[in-house]
Coordinates of C-alpha atoms and ligand atoms in Angstrom, one line a residue:
M928 CA -16.0 46.1 56.6
M929 CA -17.7 49.5 55.2
I930 CA -20.4 49.1 52.5
K931 CA -20.5 52.2 50.5
N932 CA -21.9 50.7 47.3
I933 CA -24.7 48.3 46.7
C934 CA -25.5 47.0 42.8
C935 CA -29.1 45.4 42.3
M936 CA -29.2 43.3 39.0
G937 CA -32.5 43.3 37.8
A938 CA -34.7 46.0 38.7
G939 CA -38.2 44.0 38.7
Y940 CA -40.8 43.5 41.4
V941 CA -38.0 42.8 43.9
G942 CA -35.4 44.5 42.9
G943 CA -36.8 47.3 42.4
P944 CA -38.3 47.8 45.2
T945 CA -35.9 45.9 47.9
M946 CA -33.5 48.6 47.1
A947 CA -35.5 51.9 47.0
V948 CA -36.3 50.9 51.0
I949 CA -32.6 50.2 51.3
A950 CA -31.3 53.4 49.4
D951 CA -34.1 55.4 51.6
H952 CA -32.5 54.1 54.9
C953 CA -29.3 54.2 54.3
P954 CA -28.1 57.7 52.9
N955 CA -24.6 56.7 53.2
I956 CA -24.9 53.9 51.1
Q957 CA -24.9 54.6 47.1
V958 CA -27.2 52.0 45.6
T959 CA -27.0 51.1 41.8
V960 CA -30.1 49.4 40.0
V961 CA -29.3 47.7 37.0
D962 CA -31.3 46.3 34.1
L963 CA -30.8 45.1 30.9
N964 CA -33.6 46.3 29.9
Q965 CA -33.5 49.9 28.4
Q966 CA -37.7 50.6 28.8
R967 CA -38.0 49.1 32.1
I968 CA -34.9 51.5 33.4
D969 CA -36.1 54.4 31.1
A970 CA -39.8 53.7 33.4
W971 CA -37.9 54.0 36.7
N972 CA -36.2 57.1 36.1
D973 CA -39.4 58.6 34.8
S974 CA -39.9 62.1 36.4
D975 CA -43.7 61.0 35.9
L976 CA -43.4 59.1 39.3
S977 CA -47.3 57.2 38.9
R978 CA -45.3 55.2 35.3
L979 CA -42.8 53.5 37.4
P980 CA -42.7 49.7 36.4
V981 CA -43.8 48.5 39.5
Y982 CA -47.0 49.2 40.9
E983 CA -47.0 49.3 44.7
P984 CA -48.3 50.8 47.3
G985 CA -45.7 53.7 48.5
L986 CA -43.1 53.2 46.6
D987 CA -43.4 56.0 44.6
F988 CA -42.8 58.9 47.9
V989 CA -39.7 56.5 48.7
V990 CA -38.4 56.4 45.0
D991 CA -39.0 60.0 45.1
R992 CA -36.6 60.8 48.6
A993 CA -33.9 58.6 47.7
R994 CA -34.0 58.9 43.6
G995 CA -30.8 60.8 42.0
R996 CA -29.2 60.9 46.1
N997 CA -27.9 57.7 46.5
L998 CA -30.4 55.8 44.3
H999 CA -30.1 54.9 40.9
F1000 CA -31.2 52.8 38.1
S1001 CA -28.6 52.3 35.0
T1002 CA -28.1 50.0 32.4
D1003 CA -24.6 50.4 32.6
V1004 CA -23.9 46.8 34.3
D1005 CA -19.8 46.6 34.3
S1006 CA -19.7 49.9 35.9
A1007 CA -22.3 49.5 38.8
I1008 CA -20.8 45.9 39.6
A1009 CA -16.7 47.5 39.6
A1010 CA -18.0 49.8 42.2
A1011 CA -20.1 47.4 44.6
D1012 CA -18.9 45.9 47.7
I1013 CA -22.3 44.2 47.4
V1014 CA -23.8 43.0 44.6
F1015 CA -27.2 41.4 45.0
I1016 CA -28.5 39.1 42.0
S1017 CA -32.6 39.9 42.0
V1018 CA -33.2 38.6 38.2
N1019 CA -36.0 36.5 36.6
T1020 CA -35.9 32.9 37.7
P1021 CA -39.0 31.7 36.0
T1022 CA -39.4 27.5 35.7
K1023 CA -37.9 26.2 32.7
V1024 CA -40.3 25.4 29.8
K1025 CA -38.2 22.5 28.3
G1026 CA -35.1 20.2 28.6
L1027 CA -34.4 18.6 31.7
G1028 CA -36.7 19.3 34.7
A1029 CA -39.1 21.8 32.2
G1030 CA -42.3 22.2 34.3
Q1031 CA -40.2 22.2 37.6
A1032 CA -36.8 23.1 37.7
S1033 CA -36.1 27.1 37.9
D1034 CA -34.5 28.1 34.5
L1035 CA -31.1 29.5 36.1
R1036 CA -29.6 30.9 33.0
W1037 CA -30.4 34.8 34.3
V1038 CA -28.5 34.0 37.2
E1039 CA -25.7 32.1 35.8
A1040 CA -25.2 35.1 33.1
C1041 CA -25.0 37.5 35.9
S1042 CA -22.4 35.1 38.2
R1043 CA -20.6 35.3 35.2
Q1044 CA -20.7 39.0 34.5
V1045 CA -19.8 39.8 37.8
A1046 CA -16.8 37.3 37.8
N1047 CA -15.6 39.4 34.9
A1048 CA -16.1 43.0 36.3
A1049 CA -16.2 43.1 40.0
Q1050 CA -12.9 44.1 41.5
G1051 CA -11.3 44.0 44.6
H1052 CA -13.4 41.9 47.4
T1053 CA -17.4 41.7 46.9
I1054 CA -20.4 40.3 48.7
V1055 CA -22.2 38.2 46.3
V1056 CA -26.1 38.2 47.1
E1057 CA -28.5 35.7 46.1
K1058 CA -31.8 37.5 46.3
S1059 CA -33.9 35.7 43.3
T1060 CA -35.9 32.9 44.7
L1061 CA -33.5 29.9 43.6
P1062 CA -32.9 26.5 44.3
V1063 CA -31.6 25.1 46.8
R1064 CA -27.5 25.2 46.3
T1065 CA -28.0 27.7 43.7
A1066 CA -25.2 29.4 45.8
E1067 CA -22.8 26.6 45.3
T1068 CA -23.1 27.1 41.6
I1069 CA -22.6 30.9 41.5
R1070 CA -19.4 30.3 44.2
T1071 CA -18.1 28.1 41.3
I1072 CA -18.3 30.5 38.4
L1073 CA -17.1 33.2 40.6
E1074 CA -13.9 31.0 41.8
A1075 CA -13.6 30.2 38.3
S1076 CA -12.7 33.4 36.8
Q1077 CA -9.6 34.3 39.0
A1078 CA -7.6 34.3 36.1
P1079 CA -3.4 34.3 36.9
L1080 CA -2.5 38.0 38.2
Q1081 CA -1.3 41.0 36.2
E1082 CA 1.8 43.0 37.5
G1083 CA 0.0 45.5 39.7
E1084 CA -3.3 43.6 40.0
V1085 CA -5.6 43.7 43.0
P1086 CA -6.5 40.5 43.4
K1087 CA -10.3 39.8 43.2
S1088 CA -11.8 37.9 46.1
F1089 CA -15.8 36.8 46.3
A1090 CA -18.0 36.1 49.2
V1091 CA -21.7 34.5 48.3
L1092 CA -24.7 35.2 50.9
S1093 CA -28.4 34.1 50.9
N1094 CA -30.6 36.8 51.6
P1095 CA -34.4 35.9 51.0
E1096 CA -36.8 38.3 50.5
F1097 CA -39.8 37.7 51.9
L1098 CA -41.9 40.7 50.8
A1099 CA -45.3 39.7 49.1
E1100 CA -46.3 42.2 46.6
G1101 CA -49.1 44.4 47.4
T1102 CA -47.5 45.0 51.0
A1103 CA -43.8 45.4 49.6
I1104 CA -43.1 48.5 51.2
R1105 CA -44.4 47.8 54.4
D1106 CA -42.9 44.4 54.6
L1107 CA -39.4 45.8 53.7
E1108 CA -39.9 48.5 56.5
C1109 CA -41.1 45.9 58.9
P1110 CA -40.0 42.7 58.2
D1111 CA -41.0 39.6 60.6
R1112 CA -37.3 38.9 60.1
V1113 CA -34.4 39.1 57.8
L1114 CA -32.9 36.1 56.8
I1115 CA -28.6 35.8 55.4
G1116 CA -27.5 32.7 55.2
G1117 CA -23.7 32.6 54.5
E1118 CA -20.1 31.0 55.6
D1119 CA -18.3 33.8 56.3
D1120 CA -18.9 35.6 59.2
D1121 CA -17.1 39.4 58.4
S1122 CA -19.5 38.7 55.3
I1123 CA -23.1 38.3 57.0
N1124 CA -22.0 41.2 59.4
A1125 CA -21.6 43.6 56.7
L1126 CA -24.8 42.8 55.3
A1127 CA -26.5 42.9 58.9
D1128 CA -24.9 46.5 59.4
V1129 CA -26.7 47.5 56.3
Y1130 CA -29.6 46.2 57.5
M1131 CA -29.7 47.1 60.9
H1132 CA -30.1 50.9 59.8
W1133 CA -33.3 50.0 60.2
V1134 CA -34.0 46.5 61.5
E1135 CA -33.5 45.5 64.7
P1136 CA -30.7 43.0 65.3
A1137 CA -33.0 40.2 66.9
K1138 CA -34.8 40.5 63.9
I1139 CA -31.8 39.3 61.8
L1140 CA -31.5 35.6 61.4
R1141 CA -27.8 33.9 60.3
T1142 CA -28.2 30.4 58.8
N1143 CA -25.7 28.1 57.0
L1144 CA -26.3 28.9 52.7
W1145 CA -28.3 25.1 52.7
S1146 CA -30.8 26.6 55.4
S1147 CA -31.9 30.1 54.2
E1148 CA -32.0 28.6 50.1
L1149 CA -34.2 25.8 51.7
S1150 CA -36.4 28.3 54.5
K1151 CA -37.1 30.6 51.3
L1152 CA -38.8 27.6 49.8
T1153 CA -40.2 26.1 52.3
A1154 CA -41.9 29.4 54.2
N1155 CA -43.9 29.9 50.4
A1156 CA -45.1 26.0 50.6
F1157 CA -46.0 26.3 53.8
L1158 CA -48.6 29.2 53.3
A1159 CA -49.2 27.9 49.7
Q1160 CA -50.0 24.4 51.8
R1161 CA -52.4 26.6 54.2
I1162 CA -54.5 28.4 50.8
S1163 CA -54.6 25.0 49.1
S1164 CA -56.2 23.1 52.3
I1165 CA -58.8 26.3 53.0
N1166 CA -59.5 26.0 49.1
S1167 CA -60.1 22.0 49.5
V1168 CA -62.7 23.0 52.6
A1169 CA -64.2 25.6 50.9
A1170 CA -65.6 23.1 47.9
L1171 CA -66.8 20.7 51.2
C1172 CA -68.6 23.4 52.2
E1173 CA -70.6 24.5 49.3
S1174 CA -71.8 20.7 49.2
T1175 CA -72.8 20.9 52.6
G1176 CA -73.8 23.8 53.4
A1177 CA -71.4 25.3 55.6
D1178 CA -69.6 28.5 55.1
V1179 CA -65.7 28.6 54.5
Q1180 CA -65.6 32.3 56.3
E1181 CA -66.8 30.4 59.5
V1182 CA -64.6 27.3 59.6
A1183 CA -61.8 30.3 58.9
R1184 CA -62.3 32.2 61.9
A1185 CA -63.4 28.9 63.7
I1186 CA -60.1 26.8 63.4
G1187 CA -57.9 30.3 62.9
T1188 CA -59.2 31.4 66.5
D1189 CA -56.6 28.3 67.5
S1190 CA -53.6 30.1 68.5
R1191 CA -51.4 26.9 67.1
I1192 CA -53.2 27.5 63.8
G1193 CA -53.4 31.0 63.7
P1194 CA -55.8 33.6 61.2
K1195 CA -53.6 34.0 58.4
F1196 CA -53.8 32.2 54.8
L1197 CA -57.3 31.1 55.3
Q1198 CA -59.2 33.0 53.0
S1199 CA -60.7 30.7 50.3
G1200 CA -60.2 31.9 46.6
P1201 CA -59.5 31.5 43.2
G1202 CA -56.3 30.1 44.0
F1203 CA -52.7 31.0 44.4
G1204 CA -51.0 32.9 41.7
G1205 CA -47.7 35.4 41.8
S1206 CA -44.8 34.4 40.6
C1207 CA -43.2 32.7 43.7
F1208 CA -45.4 30.1 45.4
Q1209 CA -46.0 27.5 42.6
K1210 CA -42.4 28.1 41.1
D1211 CA -41.4 27.6 44.8
I1212 CA -43.3 24.6 44.9
L1213 CA -42.0 23.2 42.1
N1214 CA -38.6 23.5 43.2
L1215 CA -38.7 21.5 46.1
V1216 CA -40.6 18.6 44.3
Y1217 CA -37.7 18.4 42.1
L1218 CA -35.2 18.7 44.8
C1219 CA -37.0 16.0 46.6
R1220 CA -37.2 13.6 43.4
H1221 CA -33.9 13.8 42.8
F1222 CA -32.5 13.2 46.2
G1223 CA -35.0 10.2 46.5
L1224 CA -37.8 11.3 48.3
P1225 CA -40.6 10.8 45.6
E1226 CA -43.2 10.7 48.4
V1227 CA -42.8 14.0 50.1
A1228 CA -42.3 15.1 45.6
S1229 CA -45.6 14.1 45.5
Y1230 CA -46.9 15.6 48.9
W1231 CA -46.1 18.6 47.7
E1232 CA -47.3 18.6 44.2
S1233 CA -50.5 18.0 45.6
V1234 CA -50.6 21.4 47.0
V1235 CA -50.1 22.8 43.5
E1236 CA -52.6 20.3 41.4
L1237 CA -55.3 21.5 44.3
N1238 CA -55.0 25.0 43.3
T1239 CA -55.4 24.7 39.7
W1240 CA -58.5 22.3 40.1
Q1241 CA -60.0 24.6 42.3
Q1242 CA -59.2 27.3 39.4
H1243 CA -61.2 24.6 36.8
R1244 CA -63.7 24.2 39.7
I1245 CA -64.8 27.4 39.4
S1246 CA -64.6 27.7 35.5
R1247 CA -66.8 24.4 35.5
L1248 CA -69.4 26.0 37.7
I1249 CA -69.9 29.2 36.1
V1250 CA -70.1 27.4 32.5
Q1251 CA -73.0 24.8 34.5
R1252 CA -74.5 27.7 36.1
L1253 CA -75.2 29.5 33.1
F1254 CA -77.4 26.6 32.2
G1255 CA -74.7 24.6 30.6
T1256 CA -73.2 26.9 28.0
V1257 CA -71.1 30.5 27.9
T1258 CA -70.9 30.8 24.5
G1259 CA -71.6 34.0 22.8
K1260 CA -72.5 35.4 26.3
R1261 CA -70.7 38.3 27.8
V1262 CA -68.9 37.2 31.2
A1263 CA -67.6 40.2 33.0
I1264 CA -64.1 39.4 34.6
L1265 CA -63.2 41.7 37.6
G1266 CA -59.9 41.6 38.3
F1267 CA -57.0 40.1 36.2
A1268 CA -53.8 40.9 38.8
F1269 CA -53.3 37.5 41.2
K1270 CA -53.9 39.9 43.9
A1271 CA -55.0 43.0 44.8
D1272 CA -52.7 46.4 45.0
T1273 CA -50.4 44.8 42.3
N1274 CA -49.7 45.0 38.4
D1275 CA -48.5 41.9 38.4
T1276 CA -50.6 38.7 36.6
R1277 CA -47.7 36.0 36.9
E1278 CA -49.7 32.6 37.6
A1279 CA -52.9 34.9 39.0
P1280 CA -55.8 32.9 38.6
A1281 CA -57.7 34.9 36.3
I1282 CA -55.5 33.9 33.2
R1283 CA -56.9 29.8 33.5
I1284 CA -60.4 31.0 34.3
A1285 CA -60.9 33.1 31.2
L1286 CA -59.0 30.6 29.0
D1287 CA -61.3 28.3 29.9
L1288 CA -64.3 30.5 29.2
L1289 CA -63.0 31.3 25.8
E1290 CA -62.6 27.8 25.2
E1291 CA -65.9 27.6 26.2
G1292 CA -66.7 30.2 23.4
A1293 CA -67.8 32.7 25.7
Q1294 CA -67.3 36.5 25.2
L1295 CA -65.0 38.2 28.1
A1296 CA -65.2 41.9 29.0
I1297 CA -61.9 42.1 31.2
H1298 CA -61.4 45.2 34.1
D1299 CA -58.5 45.9 36.4
P1300 CA -57.9 48.9 37.7
K1301 CA -53.5 48.6 37.0
V1302 CA -53.8 45.5 34.6
E1303 CA -52.9 46.9 30.8
Q1304 CA -54.7 45.7 27.8
A1305 CA -51.3 44.3 26.4
Q1306 CA -50.8 42.3 29.5
I1307 CA -53.7 40.8 29.5
A1308 CA -53.0 39.9 25.5
R1309 CA -50.3 38.2 26.6
D1310 CA -51.7 36.2 29.2
L1311 CA -54.3 34.9 27.1
R1312 CA -52.3 34.8 24.2
E1313 CA -55.4 36.4 22.2
A1314 CA -55.4 40.3 20.7
P1315 CA -58.3 41.6 21.8
V1316 CA -61.5 42.0 19.8
E1317 CA -62.2 44.7 17.4
L1318 CA -65.5 46.7 18.1
D1319 CA -68.0 48.0 15.2
P1320 CA -68.3 51.1 15.3
A1321 CA -71.7 51.4 14.3
T1322 CA -73.3 49.0 17.5
G1323 CA -70.4 49.0 19.8
K1324 CA -70.5 45.4 20.0
S1325 CA -68.3 42.9 19.5
Q1326 CA -67.2 41.7 15.6
G1327 CA -65.9 38.1 16.9
L1328 CA -66.6 35.1 15.1
S1329 CA -70.4 33.1 16.4
G1330 CA -69.3 30.7 18.7
V1331 CA -65.5 31.9 19.0
G1332 CA -64.5 33.2 22.5
S1333 CA -62.8 36.2 22.9
W1334 CA -62.2 39.3 25.3
L1335 CA -62.2 42.9 25.1
S1336 CA -60.7 45.3 27.9
A1337 CA -63.6 47.4 29.8
N1338 CA -62.3 51.1 30.8
S1339 CA -64.9 50.8 34.0
V1340 CA -66.9 48.1 35.4
E1341 CA -70.2 49.2 34.2
E1342 CA -68.9 49.1 30.6
A1343 CA -67.7 45.7 31.3
V1344 CA -71.2 44.4 32.8
E1345 CA -73.4 46.5 30.3
G1346 CA -75.5 43.8 28.9
A1347 CA -73.6 40.6 30.5
D1348 CA -75.3 37.5 32.1
A1349 CA -72.0 37.2 34.4
V1350 CA -70.4 39.4 36.8
V1351 CA -67.1 36.9 37.5
L1352 CA -65.0 38.6 40.8
L1353 CA -61.5 37.0 40.7
T1354 CA -59.2 40.0 42.1
E1355 CA -60.1 41.6 45.1
W1356 CA -59.5 45.2 44.2
S1357 CA -60.7 48.0 47.3
Q1358 CA -63.4 49.7 44.6
Y1359 CA -65.0 46.3 44.0
K1360 CA -66.2 45.8 47.8
S1361 CA -68.4 48.9 47.1
L1362 CA -69.6 48.4 43.6
D1363 CA -73.7 49.8 43.5
W1364 CA -74.8 46.8 42.6
Q1365 CA -78.8 48.0 41.4
D1366 CA -76.9 50.1 38.7
L1367 CA -75.2 47.0 37.6
S1368 CA -78.3 45.2 37.9
R1369 CA -80.0 47.0 35.4
R1370 CA -77.5 47.2 33.0
M1371 CA -77.3 43.1 33.0
R1372 CA -79.5 40.8 30.8
R1373 CA -81.7 38.5 33.2
P1374 CA -81.1 35.9 34.9
A1375 CA -78.1 37.4 35.9
W1376 CA -75.5 35.5 38.0
V1377 CA -72.6 36.9 39.9
F1378 CA -69.6 34.7 40.9
D1379 CA -67.8 36.0 44.0
S1380 CA -64.1 33.9 44.5
R1381 CA -62.8 36.7 46.7
T1382 CA -65.7 36.8 49.3
I1383 CA -65.9 40.8 48.8
V1384 CA -69.6 41.1 48.0
D1385 CA -72.6 42.2 50.1
P1386 CA -75.2 39.4 49.5
D1387 CA -77.8 40.7 50.6
Q1388 CA -77.0 43.7 48.0
V1389 CA -76.4 41.6 45.1
R1390 CA -79.4 39.0 46.2
S1391 CA -82.0 42.7 46.3
A1392 CA -80.4 43.8 42.9
G1393 CA -82.4 40.5 41.4
L1394 CA -79.1 39.1 41.2
R1395 CA -78.2 35.5 41.5
L1396 CA -75.1 34.6 43.9
W1397 CA -72.3 32.3 44.1
C1398 CA -69.5 32.7 46.5
V1399 CA -66.9 30.7 46.9
G1400 CA -67.0 28.3 50.1
N1401 CA -70.5 29.2 50.5
G1402 CA -72.8 26.4 50.9
S1403 CA -75.5 28.3 52.7
L1404 CA -76.0 30.6 49.7
Ligands
UDX630 C1 -45.5 35.6 48.7 C2 -44.9 35.6 49.9 O1 -46.0 35.7 50.9 C3 -43.9 36.4 50.2 O2 -43.4 36.0 51.3 C4 -42.8 35.8 49.0 O3 -41.6 36.8 49.1 C5 -43.2 35.7 47.5 O4 -44.6 34.9 47.3 P1 -47.0 37.1 47.0 O5 -47.1 36.2 45.9 O6 -46.3 38.6 46.7 O7 -45.8 36.6 48.1 O8 -48.5 37.2 47.7 P2 -48.9 36.7 48.6 O9 -49.9 38.0 49.5 O10 -48.5 35.4 49.7 O11 -50.3 36.1 48.1 C6 -50.0 34.9 46.7 C7 -51.2 34.5 46.6 O12 -52.4 33.5 47.2 C8 -52.2 35.6 46.0 O13 -52.9 35.1 44.8 C9 -53.2 35.7 46.5 O14 -54.4 36.0 46.3 C10 -53.7 34.1 47.2 N1 -54.0 34.5 48.9 C11 -53.3 34.4 49.9 C12 -55.0 33.3 49.2 O15 -55.9 32.9 48.2 N2 -55.8 32.9 50.7 C13 -55.2 33.9 51.2 O16 -55.1 33.6 52.9 C14 -53.7 34.7 51.4
ADP631 P1 -38.2 39.3 40.2 O1 -39.8 39.9 40.9 O2 -37.5 38.5 40.7 O3 -37.9 40.7 40.4 P2 -38.8 40.1 37.4 O4 -38.7 39.4 35.7 O5 -39.5 41.4 37.7 O6 -38.7 39.2 38.5 O7 -37.3 40.8 37.2 C1 -35.9 40.5 37.1 C2 -35.5 41.8 35.9 O8 -34.2 40.8 35.5 C3 -35.9 42.1 34.6 O9 -36.5 43.8 34.2 C4 -35.4 41.2 34.3 O10 -34.5 42.4 32.7 C5 -33.8 41.9 34.3 N1 -32.1 40.6 34.1 C6 -32.4 39.6 33.8 N2 -30.7 39.0 33.6 C7 -30.2 40.3 33.9 C8 -28.7 40.7 33.9 N3 -28.0 39.5 33.3 N4 -28.5 41.8 34.3 C9 -29.3 42.7 34.4 N5 -30.2 42.4 34.8 C10 -30.9 41.2 34.5

């Protein structure tokens, strides 16, 4: 089976970068990324590469090389499906907010809509690949919809046929291009060897064959959820130890180094912080929890649920301790928030720890000045469900009601910090690692605090600038 045309439904954080890398490495394959969102497609087609809808280091170069040659972005979904040998489904699958499984199960309405559209528009044999993170056995739903579409053939019509594969994405945002270029493994789950081989051939343009793992469909789907659950579990584990370090005078960085050098444990994903964010970890664990309850395994469900609970607790713990250190009240106080994205090198704020921490501080009446090098003000307003406060043109001060929390977006770190009682570092952007604390300290109201949830500041520099410092997991400060 020779693959000549690929269609990807969904031009988001997964679909966009993944298809750009495939097109870059497979010049003989035409790759069309489709989306219902015209604005998003326009942004992917923008001649100014700094305006691509996804910020990801190196993505602009890859798009620049392939776009217009064999990489296309379009809203003409049906034509792209009709031409495709492979259709990747890479649409959003957020956690359901109401109805059966609310708060845990994924909302599959977009996946279902895609399956129906593929069933209608496909021609000949089409391999349908699940790329979005999905609950186990979603492939079965997709297959059922595709098979049900087999209407009686008209005279001369070529019969449609489908194969469904699971090919989960393991890329992490911020390092997506590197993860796609040099993956630890590519996982393909399915029942039909010809289709698996056809997809493997696409990856073999740049991935060595030994790294392409083949499993059955359900193992592939479950592996994705399990990989994310294990990674998230490590973060909750180290964050639980961080709290203990702060109480006992230990330093979580030292503990992480000490345990990470044990080759059985390994050093990765032991960085204590404000808790994990991102579109996958929480969603995938909650899917796992839902699945366990569904299959009558409540103890297993509770085990995994505690990973998410610890994460939420860590975020509230940080906002609580900020309030406590600021003499028990932040009402009317300016607090600079540095970093809103859920991690560095992305403009994504989905499940960002900054959201929960900022909401807690707003509830306490703080005046937040938020700075992030890549997140737009409109996105912060959506996440906080509140518009930024207007500044009084005469005084340059906010006109918020006294005692009520408010926020504004600052164009620079200096602007955010001006007049602040505290700086809270929430994202590990590299520019925050080399701040001039002497200068920032002069701009703040004393006594002033620095809360470093990412362990990126130099404690000596902060303290010699006359600032008080809290650093996650460091009980010796
Ligand atoms: C994750 C998985 O890593 C990836 O394989 C999967 O495909 C999607 O989900 P992503 O969410 O993009 O990727 O980022 P990741 O680097 O895993 O970080 C997730 C969260 O954990 C971030 O908020 C990050 O700051 C936090 N984190 C990560 C820590 O707090 N400590 C660590 O040691 C590592
Ligand atoms: P991810 O992080 O998984 O890539 P995103 O939310 O960034 O998720 O992207 C998913 C994209 O899928 C969105 O741009 C959305 O408009 C698109 N989408 C949703 N349903 C469909 C559909 N039926 N056909 C094409 N695109 C779709």
